[in-house]
mmCIF file of C-alpha atoms in Angstrom:
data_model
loop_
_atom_site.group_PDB
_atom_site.id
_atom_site.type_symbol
_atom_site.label_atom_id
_atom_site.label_comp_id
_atom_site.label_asym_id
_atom_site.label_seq_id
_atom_site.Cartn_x
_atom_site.Cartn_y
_atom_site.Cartn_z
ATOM 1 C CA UNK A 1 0.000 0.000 0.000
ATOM 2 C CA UNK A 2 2.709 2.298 1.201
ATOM 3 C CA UNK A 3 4.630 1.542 -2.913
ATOM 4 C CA UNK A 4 1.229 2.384 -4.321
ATOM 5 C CA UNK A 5 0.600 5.840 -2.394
ATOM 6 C CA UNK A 6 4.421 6.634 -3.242
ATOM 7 C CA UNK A 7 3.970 5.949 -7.281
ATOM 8 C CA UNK A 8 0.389 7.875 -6.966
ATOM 9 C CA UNK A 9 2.479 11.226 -5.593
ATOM 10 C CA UNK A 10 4.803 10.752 -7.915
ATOM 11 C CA UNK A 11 2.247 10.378 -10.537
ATOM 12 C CA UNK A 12 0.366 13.220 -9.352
ATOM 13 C CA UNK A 13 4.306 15.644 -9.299
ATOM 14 C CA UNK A 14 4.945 14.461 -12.881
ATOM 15 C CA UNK A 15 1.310 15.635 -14.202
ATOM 16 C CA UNK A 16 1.822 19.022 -12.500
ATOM 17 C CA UNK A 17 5.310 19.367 -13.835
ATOM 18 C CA UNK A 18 4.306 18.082 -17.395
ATOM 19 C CA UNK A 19 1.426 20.614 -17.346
ATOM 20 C CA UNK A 20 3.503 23.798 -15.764
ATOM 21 C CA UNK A 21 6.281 23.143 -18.504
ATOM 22 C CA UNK A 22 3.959 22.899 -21.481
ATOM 23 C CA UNK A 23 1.969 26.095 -21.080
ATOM 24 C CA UNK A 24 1.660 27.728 -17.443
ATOM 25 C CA UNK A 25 -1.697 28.853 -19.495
ATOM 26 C CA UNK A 26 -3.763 31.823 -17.579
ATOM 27 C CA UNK A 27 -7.167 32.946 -19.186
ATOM 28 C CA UNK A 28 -5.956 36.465 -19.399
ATOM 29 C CA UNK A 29 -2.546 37.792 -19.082
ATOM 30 C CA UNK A 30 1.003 36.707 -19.343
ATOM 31 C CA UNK A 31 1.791 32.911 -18.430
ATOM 32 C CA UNK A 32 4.434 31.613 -16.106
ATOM 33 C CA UNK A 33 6.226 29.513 -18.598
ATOM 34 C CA UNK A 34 9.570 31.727 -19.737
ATOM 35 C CA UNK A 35 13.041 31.833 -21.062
ATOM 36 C CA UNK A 36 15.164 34.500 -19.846
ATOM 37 C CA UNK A 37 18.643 35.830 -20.973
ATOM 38 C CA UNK A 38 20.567 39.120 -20.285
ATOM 39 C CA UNK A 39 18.250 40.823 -18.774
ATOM 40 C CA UNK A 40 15.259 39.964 -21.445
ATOM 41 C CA UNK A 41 12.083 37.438 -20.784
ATOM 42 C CA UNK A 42 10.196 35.838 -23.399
ATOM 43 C CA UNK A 43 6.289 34.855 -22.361
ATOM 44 C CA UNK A 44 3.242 34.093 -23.508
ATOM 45 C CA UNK A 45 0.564 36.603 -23.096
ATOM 46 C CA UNK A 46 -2.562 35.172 -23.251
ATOM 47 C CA UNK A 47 -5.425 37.048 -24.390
ATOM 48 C CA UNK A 48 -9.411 36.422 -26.249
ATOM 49 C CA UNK A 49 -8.075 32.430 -26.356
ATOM 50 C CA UNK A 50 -4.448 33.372 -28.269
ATOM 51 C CA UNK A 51 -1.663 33.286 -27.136
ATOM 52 C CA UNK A 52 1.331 35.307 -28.788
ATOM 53 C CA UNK A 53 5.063 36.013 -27.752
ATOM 54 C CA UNK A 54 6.228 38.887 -25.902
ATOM 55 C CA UNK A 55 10.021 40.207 -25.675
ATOM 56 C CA UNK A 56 10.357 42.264 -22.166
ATOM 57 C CA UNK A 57 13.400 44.171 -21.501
ATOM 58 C CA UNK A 58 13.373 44.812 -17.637
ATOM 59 C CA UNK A 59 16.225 46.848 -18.170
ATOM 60 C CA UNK A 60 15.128 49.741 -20.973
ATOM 61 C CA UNK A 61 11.454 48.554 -19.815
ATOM 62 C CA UNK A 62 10.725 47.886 -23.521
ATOM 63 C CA UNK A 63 7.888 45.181 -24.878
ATOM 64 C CA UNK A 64 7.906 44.006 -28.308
ATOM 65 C CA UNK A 65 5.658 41.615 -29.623
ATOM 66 C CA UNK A 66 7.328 38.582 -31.853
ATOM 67 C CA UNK A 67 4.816 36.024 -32.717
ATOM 68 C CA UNK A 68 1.333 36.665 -33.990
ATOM 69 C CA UNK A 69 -1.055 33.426 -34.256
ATOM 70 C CA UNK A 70 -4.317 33.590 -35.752
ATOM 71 C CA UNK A 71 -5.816 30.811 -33.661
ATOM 72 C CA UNK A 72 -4.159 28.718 -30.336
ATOM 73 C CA UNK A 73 -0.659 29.871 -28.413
ATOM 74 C CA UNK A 74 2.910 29.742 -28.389
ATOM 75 C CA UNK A 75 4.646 28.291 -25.596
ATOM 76 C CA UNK A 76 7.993 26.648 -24.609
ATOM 77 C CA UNK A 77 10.413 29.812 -25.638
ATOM 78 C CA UNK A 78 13.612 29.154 -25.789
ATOM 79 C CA UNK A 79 16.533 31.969 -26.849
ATOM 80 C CA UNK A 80 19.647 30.170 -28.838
ATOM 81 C CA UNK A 81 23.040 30.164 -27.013
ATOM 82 C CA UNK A 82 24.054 32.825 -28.982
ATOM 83 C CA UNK A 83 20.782 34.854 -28.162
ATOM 84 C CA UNK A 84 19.836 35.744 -31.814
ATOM 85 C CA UNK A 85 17.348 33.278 -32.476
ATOM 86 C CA UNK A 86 14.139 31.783 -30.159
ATOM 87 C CA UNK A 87 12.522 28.506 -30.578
ATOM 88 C CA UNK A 88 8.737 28.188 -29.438
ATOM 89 C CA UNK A 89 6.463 25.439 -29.934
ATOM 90 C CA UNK A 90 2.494 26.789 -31.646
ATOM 91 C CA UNK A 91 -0.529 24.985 -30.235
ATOM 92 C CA UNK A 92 -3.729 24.746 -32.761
ATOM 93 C CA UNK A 93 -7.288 23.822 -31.260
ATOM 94 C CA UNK A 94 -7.149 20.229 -33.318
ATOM 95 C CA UNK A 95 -4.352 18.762 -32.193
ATOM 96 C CA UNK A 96 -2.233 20.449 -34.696
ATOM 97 C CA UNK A 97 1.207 21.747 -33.428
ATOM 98 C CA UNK A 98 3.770 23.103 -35.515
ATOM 99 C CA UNK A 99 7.954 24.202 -33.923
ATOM 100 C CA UNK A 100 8.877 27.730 -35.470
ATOM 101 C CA UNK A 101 11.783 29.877 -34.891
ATOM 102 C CA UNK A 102 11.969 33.783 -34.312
ATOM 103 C CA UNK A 103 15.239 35.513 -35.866
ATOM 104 C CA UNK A 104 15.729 38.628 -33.720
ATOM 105 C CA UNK A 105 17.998 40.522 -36.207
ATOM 106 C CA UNK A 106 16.082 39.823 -38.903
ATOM 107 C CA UNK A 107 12.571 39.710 -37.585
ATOM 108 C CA UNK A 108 11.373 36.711 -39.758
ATOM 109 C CA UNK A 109 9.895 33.338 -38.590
ATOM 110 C CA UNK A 110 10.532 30.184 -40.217
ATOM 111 C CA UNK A 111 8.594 26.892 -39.801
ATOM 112 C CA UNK A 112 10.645 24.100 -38.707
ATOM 113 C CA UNK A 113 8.519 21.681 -38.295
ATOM 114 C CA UNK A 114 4.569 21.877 -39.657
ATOM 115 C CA UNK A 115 2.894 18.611 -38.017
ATOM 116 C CA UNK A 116 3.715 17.032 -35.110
ATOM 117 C CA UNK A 117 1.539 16.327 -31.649
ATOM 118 C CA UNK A 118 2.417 15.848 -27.794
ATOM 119 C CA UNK A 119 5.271 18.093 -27.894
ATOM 120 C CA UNK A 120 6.289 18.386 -23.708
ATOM 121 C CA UNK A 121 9.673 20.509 -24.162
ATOM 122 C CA UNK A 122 12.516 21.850 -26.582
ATOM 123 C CA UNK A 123 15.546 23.061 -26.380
ATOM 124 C CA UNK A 124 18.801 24.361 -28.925
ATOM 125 C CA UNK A 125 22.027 22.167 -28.737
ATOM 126 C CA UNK A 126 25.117 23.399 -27.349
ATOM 127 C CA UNK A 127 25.783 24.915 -30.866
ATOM 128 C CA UNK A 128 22.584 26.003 -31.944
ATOM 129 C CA UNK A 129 22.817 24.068 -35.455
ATOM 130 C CA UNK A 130 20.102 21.816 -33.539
ATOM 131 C CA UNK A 131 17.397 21.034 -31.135
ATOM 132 C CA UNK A 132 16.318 18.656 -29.227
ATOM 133 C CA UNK A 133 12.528 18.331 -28.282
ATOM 134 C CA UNK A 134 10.358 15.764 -26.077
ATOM 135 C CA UNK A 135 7.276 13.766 -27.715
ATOM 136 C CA UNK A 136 4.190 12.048 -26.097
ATOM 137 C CA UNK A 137 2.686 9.048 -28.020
ATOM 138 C CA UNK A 138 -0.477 9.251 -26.047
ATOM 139 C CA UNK A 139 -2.440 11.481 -23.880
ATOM 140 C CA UNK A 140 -3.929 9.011 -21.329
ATOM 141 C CA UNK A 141 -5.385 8.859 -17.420
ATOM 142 C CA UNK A 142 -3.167 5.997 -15.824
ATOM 143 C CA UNK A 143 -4.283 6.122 -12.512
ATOM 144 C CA UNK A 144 -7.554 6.900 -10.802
ATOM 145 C CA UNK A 145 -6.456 9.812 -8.539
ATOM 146 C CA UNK A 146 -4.295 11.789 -11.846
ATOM 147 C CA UNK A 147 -5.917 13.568 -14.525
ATOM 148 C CA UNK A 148 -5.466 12.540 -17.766
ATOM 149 C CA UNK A 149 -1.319 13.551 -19.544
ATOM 150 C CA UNK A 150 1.094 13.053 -21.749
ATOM 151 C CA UNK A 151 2.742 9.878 -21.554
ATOM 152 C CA UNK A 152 5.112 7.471 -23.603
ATOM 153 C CA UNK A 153 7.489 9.965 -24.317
ATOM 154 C CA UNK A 154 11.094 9.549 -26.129
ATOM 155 C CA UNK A 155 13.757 12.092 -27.054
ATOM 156 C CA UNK A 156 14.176 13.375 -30.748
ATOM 157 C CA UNK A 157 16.366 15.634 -31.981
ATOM 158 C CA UNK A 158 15.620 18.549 -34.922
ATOM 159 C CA UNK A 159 18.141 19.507 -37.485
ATOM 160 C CA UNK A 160 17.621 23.007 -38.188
ATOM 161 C CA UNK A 161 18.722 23.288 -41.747
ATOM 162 C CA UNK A 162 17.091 20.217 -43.124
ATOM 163 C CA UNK A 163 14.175 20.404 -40.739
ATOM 164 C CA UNK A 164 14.749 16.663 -40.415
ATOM 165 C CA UNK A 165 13.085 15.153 -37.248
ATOM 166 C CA UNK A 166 14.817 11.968 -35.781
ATOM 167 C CA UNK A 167 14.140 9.666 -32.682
ATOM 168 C CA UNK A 168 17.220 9.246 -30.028
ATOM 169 C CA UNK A 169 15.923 7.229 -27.408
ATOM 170 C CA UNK A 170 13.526 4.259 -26.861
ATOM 171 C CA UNK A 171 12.031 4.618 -23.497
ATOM 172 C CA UNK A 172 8.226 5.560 -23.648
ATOM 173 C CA UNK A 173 8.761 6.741 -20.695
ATOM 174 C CA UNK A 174 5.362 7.854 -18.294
ATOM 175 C CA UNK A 175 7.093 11.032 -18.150
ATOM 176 C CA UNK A 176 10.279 12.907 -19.340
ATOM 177 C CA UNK A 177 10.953 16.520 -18.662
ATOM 178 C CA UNK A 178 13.564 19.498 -17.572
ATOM 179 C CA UNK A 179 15.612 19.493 -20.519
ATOM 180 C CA UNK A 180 19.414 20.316 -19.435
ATOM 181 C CA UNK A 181 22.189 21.003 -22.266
ATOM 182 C CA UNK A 182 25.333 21.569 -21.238
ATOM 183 C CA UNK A 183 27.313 23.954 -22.967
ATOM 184 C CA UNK A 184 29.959 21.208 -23.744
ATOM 185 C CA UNK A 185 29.970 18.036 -24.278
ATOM 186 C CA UNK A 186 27.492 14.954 -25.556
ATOM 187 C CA UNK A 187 25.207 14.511 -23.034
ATOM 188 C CA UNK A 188 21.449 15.718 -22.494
ATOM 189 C CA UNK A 189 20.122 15.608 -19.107
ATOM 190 C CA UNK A 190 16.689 15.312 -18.202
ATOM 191 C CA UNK A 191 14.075 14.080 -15.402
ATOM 192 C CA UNK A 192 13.213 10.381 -16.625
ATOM 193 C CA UNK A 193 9.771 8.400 -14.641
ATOM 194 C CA UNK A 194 8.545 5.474 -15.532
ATOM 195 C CA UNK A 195 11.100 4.750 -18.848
ATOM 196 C CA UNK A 196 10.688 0.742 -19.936
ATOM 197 C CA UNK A 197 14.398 0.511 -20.161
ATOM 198 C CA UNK A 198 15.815 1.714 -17.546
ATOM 199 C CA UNK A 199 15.188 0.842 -13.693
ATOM 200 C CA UNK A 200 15.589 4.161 -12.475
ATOM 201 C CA UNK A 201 13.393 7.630 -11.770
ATOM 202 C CA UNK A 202 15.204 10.787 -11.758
ATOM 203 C CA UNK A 203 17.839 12.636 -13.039
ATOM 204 C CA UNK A 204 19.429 10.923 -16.687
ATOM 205 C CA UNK A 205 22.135 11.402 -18.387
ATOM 206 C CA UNK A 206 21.797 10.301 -22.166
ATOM 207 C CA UNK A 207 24.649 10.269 -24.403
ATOM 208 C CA UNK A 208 23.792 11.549 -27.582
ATOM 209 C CA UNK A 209 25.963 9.537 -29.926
ATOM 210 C CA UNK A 210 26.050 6.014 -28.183
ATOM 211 C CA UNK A 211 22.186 6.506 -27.352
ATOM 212 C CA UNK A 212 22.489 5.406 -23.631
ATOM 213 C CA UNK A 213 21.176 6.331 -20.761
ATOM 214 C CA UNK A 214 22.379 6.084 -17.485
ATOM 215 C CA UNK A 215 21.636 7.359 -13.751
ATOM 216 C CA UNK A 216 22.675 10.812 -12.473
ATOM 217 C CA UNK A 217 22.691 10.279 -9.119
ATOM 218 C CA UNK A 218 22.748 13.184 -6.077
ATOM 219 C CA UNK A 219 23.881 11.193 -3.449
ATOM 220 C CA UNK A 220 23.206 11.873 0.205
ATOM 221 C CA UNK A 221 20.502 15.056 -0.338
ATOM 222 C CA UNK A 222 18.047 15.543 2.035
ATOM 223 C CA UNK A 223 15.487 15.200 -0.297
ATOM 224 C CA UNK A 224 16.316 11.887 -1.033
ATOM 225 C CA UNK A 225 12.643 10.631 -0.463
ATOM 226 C CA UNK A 226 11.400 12.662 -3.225
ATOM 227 C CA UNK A 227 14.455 11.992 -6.061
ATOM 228 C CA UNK A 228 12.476 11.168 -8.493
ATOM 229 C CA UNK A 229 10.854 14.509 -8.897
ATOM 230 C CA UNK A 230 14.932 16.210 -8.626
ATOM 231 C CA UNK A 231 15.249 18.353 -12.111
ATOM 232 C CA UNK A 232 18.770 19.292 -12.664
ATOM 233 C CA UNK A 233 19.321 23.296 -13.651
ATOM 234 C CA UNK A 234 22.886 23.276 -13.859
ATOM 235 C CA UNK A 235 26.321 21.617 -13.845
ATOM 236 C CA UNK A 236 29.251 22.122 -13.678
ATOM 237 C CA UNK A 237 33.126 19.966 -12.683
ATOM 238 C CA UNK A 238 32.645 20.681 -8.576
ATOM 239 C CA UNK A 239 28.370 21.278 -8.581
ATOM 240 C CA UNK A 240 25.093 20.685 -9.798
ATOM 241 C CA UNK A 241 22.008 22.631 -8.792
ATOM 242 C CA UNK A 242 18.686 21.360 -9.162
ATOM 243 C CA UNK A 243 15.097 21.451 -7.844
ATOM 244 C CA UNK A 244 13.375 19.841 -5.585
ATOM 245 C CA UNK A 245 9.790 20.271 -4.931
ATOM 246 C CA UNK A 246 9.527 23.901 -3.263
ATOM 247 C CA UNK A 247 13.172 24.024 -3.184
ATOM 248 C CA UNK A 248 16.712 24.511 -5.081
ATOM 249 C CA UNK A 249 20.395 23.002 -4.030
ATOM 250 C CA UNK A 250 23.840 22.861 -4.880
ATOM 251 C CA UNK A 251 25.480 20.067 -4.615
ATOM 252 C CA UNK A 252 28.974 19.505 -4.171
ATOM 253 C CA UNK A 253 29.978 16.392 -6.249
ATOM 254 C CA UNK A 254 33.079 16.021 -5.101
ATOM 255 C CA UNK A 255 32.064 15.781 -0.767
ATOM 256 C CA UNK A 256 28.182 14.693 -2.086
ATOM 257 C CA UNK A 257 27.174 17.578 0.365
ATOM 258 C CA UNK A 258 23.712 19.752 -0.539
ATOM 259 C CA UNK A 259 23.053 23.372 0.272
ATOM 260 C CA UNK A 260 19.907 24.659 0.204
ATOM 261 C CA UNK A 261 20.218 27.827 -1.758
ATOM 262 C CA UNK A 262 16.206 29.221 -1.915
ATOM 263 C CA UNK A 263 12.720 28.163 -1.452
ATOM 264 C CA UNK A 264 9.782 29.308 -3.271
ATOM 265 C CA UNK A 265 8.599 32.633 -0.999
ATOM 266 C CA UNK A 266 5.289 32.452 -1.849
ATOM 267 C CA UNK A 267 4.685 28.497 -0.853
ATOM 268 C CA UNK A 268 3.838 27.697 -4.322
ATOM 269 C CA UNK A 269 5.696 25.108 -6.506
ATOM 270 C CA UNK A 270 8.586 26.218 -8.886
ATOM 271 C CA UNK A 271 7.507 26.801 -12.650
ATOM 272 C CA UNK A 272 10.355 27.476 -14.739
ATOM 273 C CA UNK A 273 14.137 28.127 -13.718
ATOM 274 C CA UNK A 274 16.696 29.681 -15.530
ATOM 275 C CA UNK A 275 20.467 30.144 -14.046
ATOM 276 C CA UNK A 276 22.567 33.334 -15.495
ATOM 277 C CA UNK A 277 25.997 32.137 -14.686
ATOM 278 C CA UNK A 278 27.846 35.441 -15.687
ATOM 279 C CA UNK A 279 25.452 37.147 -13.013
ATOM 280 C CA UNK A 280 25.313 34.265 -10.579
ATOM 281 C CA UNK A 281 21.831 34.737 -10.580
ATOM 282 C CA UNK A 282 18.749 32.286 -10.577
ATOM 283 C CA UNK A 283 15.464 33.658 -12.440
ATOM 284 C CA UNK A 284 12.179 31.914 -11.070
ATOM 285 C CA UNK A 285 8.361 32.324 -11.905
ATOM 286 C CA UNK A 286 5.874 30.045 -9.738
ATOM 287 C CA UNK A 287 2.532 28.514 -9.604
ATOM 288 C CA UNK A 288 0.916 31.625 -8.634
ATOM 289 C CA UNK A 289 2.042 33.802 -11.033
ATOM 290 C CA UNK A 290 5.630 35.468 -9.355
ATOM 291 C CA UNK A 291 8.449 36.076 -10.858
ATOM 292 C CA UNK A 292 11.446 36.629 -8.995
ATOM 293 C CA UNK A 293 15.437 37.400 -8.935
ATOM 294 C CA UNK A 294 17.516 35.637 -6.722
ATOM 295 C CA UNK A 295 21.286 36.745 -6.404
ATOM 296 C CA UNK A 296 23.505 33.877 -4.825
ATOM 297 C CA UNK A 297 26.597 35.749 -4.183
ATOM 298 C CA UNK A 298 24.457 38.194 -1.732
ATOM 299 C CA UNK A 299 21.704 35.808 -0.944
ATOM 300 C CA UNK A 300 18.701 38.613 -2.029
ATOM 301 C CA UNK A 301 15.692 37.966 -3.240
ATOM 302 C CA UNK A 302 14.115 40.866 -5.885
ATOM 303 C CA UNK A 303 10.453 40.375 -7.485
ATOM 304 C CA UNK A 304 9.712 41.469 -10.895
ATOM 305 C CA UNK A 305 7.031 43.075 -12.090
ATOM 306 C CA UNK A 306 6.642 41.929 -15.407
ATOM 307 C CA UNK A 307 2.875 43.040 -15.278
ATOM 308 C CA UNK A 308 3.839 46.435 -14.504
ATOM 309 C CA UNK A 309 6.162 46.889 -16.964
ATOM 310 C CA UNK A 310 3.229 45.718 -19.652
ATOM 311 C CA UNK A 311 1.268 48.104 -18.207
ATOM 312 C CA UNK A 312 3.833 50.879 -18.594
ATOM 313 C CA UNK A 313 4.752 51.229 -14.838
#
């Protein structure tokens, strides 16, 4: 009984997850899913049942629409490495979604890829000449007590010049989320539940060019109990922070010691996370609609007021 209540919360923390990453959909307003570089957000703003893209500066307080859709909403924005170029995902009403790309210099968007369905998350390769994006098979209700998600997902990655889409893994995994890509290197890490070949639920490591998978362990945390549900945000040769529910850590690989860095100040679970090394800064919105600073080197906590600065405050 006690396995079955376990695998039920961890059920219910993969829907939520699956569900914040996809959308963080409001009826009205700006959503809480965002990417976030040099001082600049990207966000769906939701408004009449459309969702477009938004570019905020919260330094020159400047908001520029990019993306325009006749009918459904863009979600899952994510800038390039090099920061000229944004990936989003477009959701039609039947089942239709298409991957498109924003060129900042040049103001143009391009369709990657027209038809595909069950798209969970994306992301650009170290060198942007990719991407790599997570696909459902199904959308299904495996337990009594979840609500019906997106399940049987695998790992395919997007070459963005032939706008040829290929399938890396084989897990059908219940669930597989927080895409992490290092800046070097040929791994992709992500948050892997239920995969069918792997005995293991947590952080992964897969090796792009020998297709394996393997564990990615945080050994001795004190949120062991809840592993599964650990996303990794960022690594590097001595650490590796990552989420917990309600709460981020760094980890020291090298003692296997966690610090708890921040957790959520408004009680609410984390939505998305970004990490801006050069500022040693983490960049956080929630489940109830914050968004928030937080500087590490002086332990400080600053809120941002993205709706203010829409509204010209």
């Amino acid at each position: 009984m006690i396995k079955e209540v376990e695998q039920y919360f961890y059920i219910l923390i993969c829907v939520l997850i699956l569900s914040c990453n996809r959308a963080g959909k409001v009826e009205n307003g700006i959503g809480t899913q965002f990417d976030y570089r040099a001082g600049k957000f990207i966000i769906t703003n939701y408004l009449d049942n459309v969702g477009s893209l938004l570019l905020i500066d919260e330094r020159d307080l400047q908001v520029t629409q990019i993306s325009s859709p006749d009918i459904g909403y863009d979600v899952l924005p994510r800038f390039s490495n090099d920061g000229s170029r944004v990936l989003f995902l477009r959701v039609l009403f039947n089942d239709h979604e298409q991957i498109l790309e924003y060129n900042l210099n040049s103001k143009t968007t391009e369709l990657i890829i027209d038809s595909v369905k069950f798209v969970t998350n994306l992301a650009y390769s170290s060198n942007d000449s990719s991407a790599y994006v997570i696909l459902a098979k199904e959308f299904e209700n495996y337990s009594p007590i979840a609500p019906k998600g997106l399940h049987k997902t695998d790992l395919y990655d997007i070459n963005l010049q032939s706008q040829k889409l290929t399938k890396l893994s084989n897990l059908e995994a219940y669930s597989l989320h927080s895409l992490y890509i290092p800046n070097q290197g040929n791994k992709i890490f992500m948050t892997t539940f239920g995969a069918k070949t792997i005995d293991y639920n947590g952080i992964t490591s897969f090796d792009i060019y020998q297709r394996k998978i393997t564990p990615f362990q945080i050994a001795n945390s004190p949120r062991s109990p809840v592993k599964d549900s650990f996303q990794l945000i960022s690594l590097s040769e001595e650490t590796a922070i990552y989420e917990a529910p309600y709460e981020i850590y760094e980890h020291n690989l090298e003692q296997n010691i966690s610090k708890l860095i921040l957790r959520t100040p408004d009680n609410s679970h984390f939505n998305t996370i970004k990490i801006d090394s050069t500022e040693n800064k983490v960049t956080f919105s929630t489940s109830l609609g914050n968004f928030y600073h937080y500087f590490i080197d002086s332990d400080s906590l600053q809120q941002v007021k993205l709706n203010r600065i829409l509204n010209g405050g």
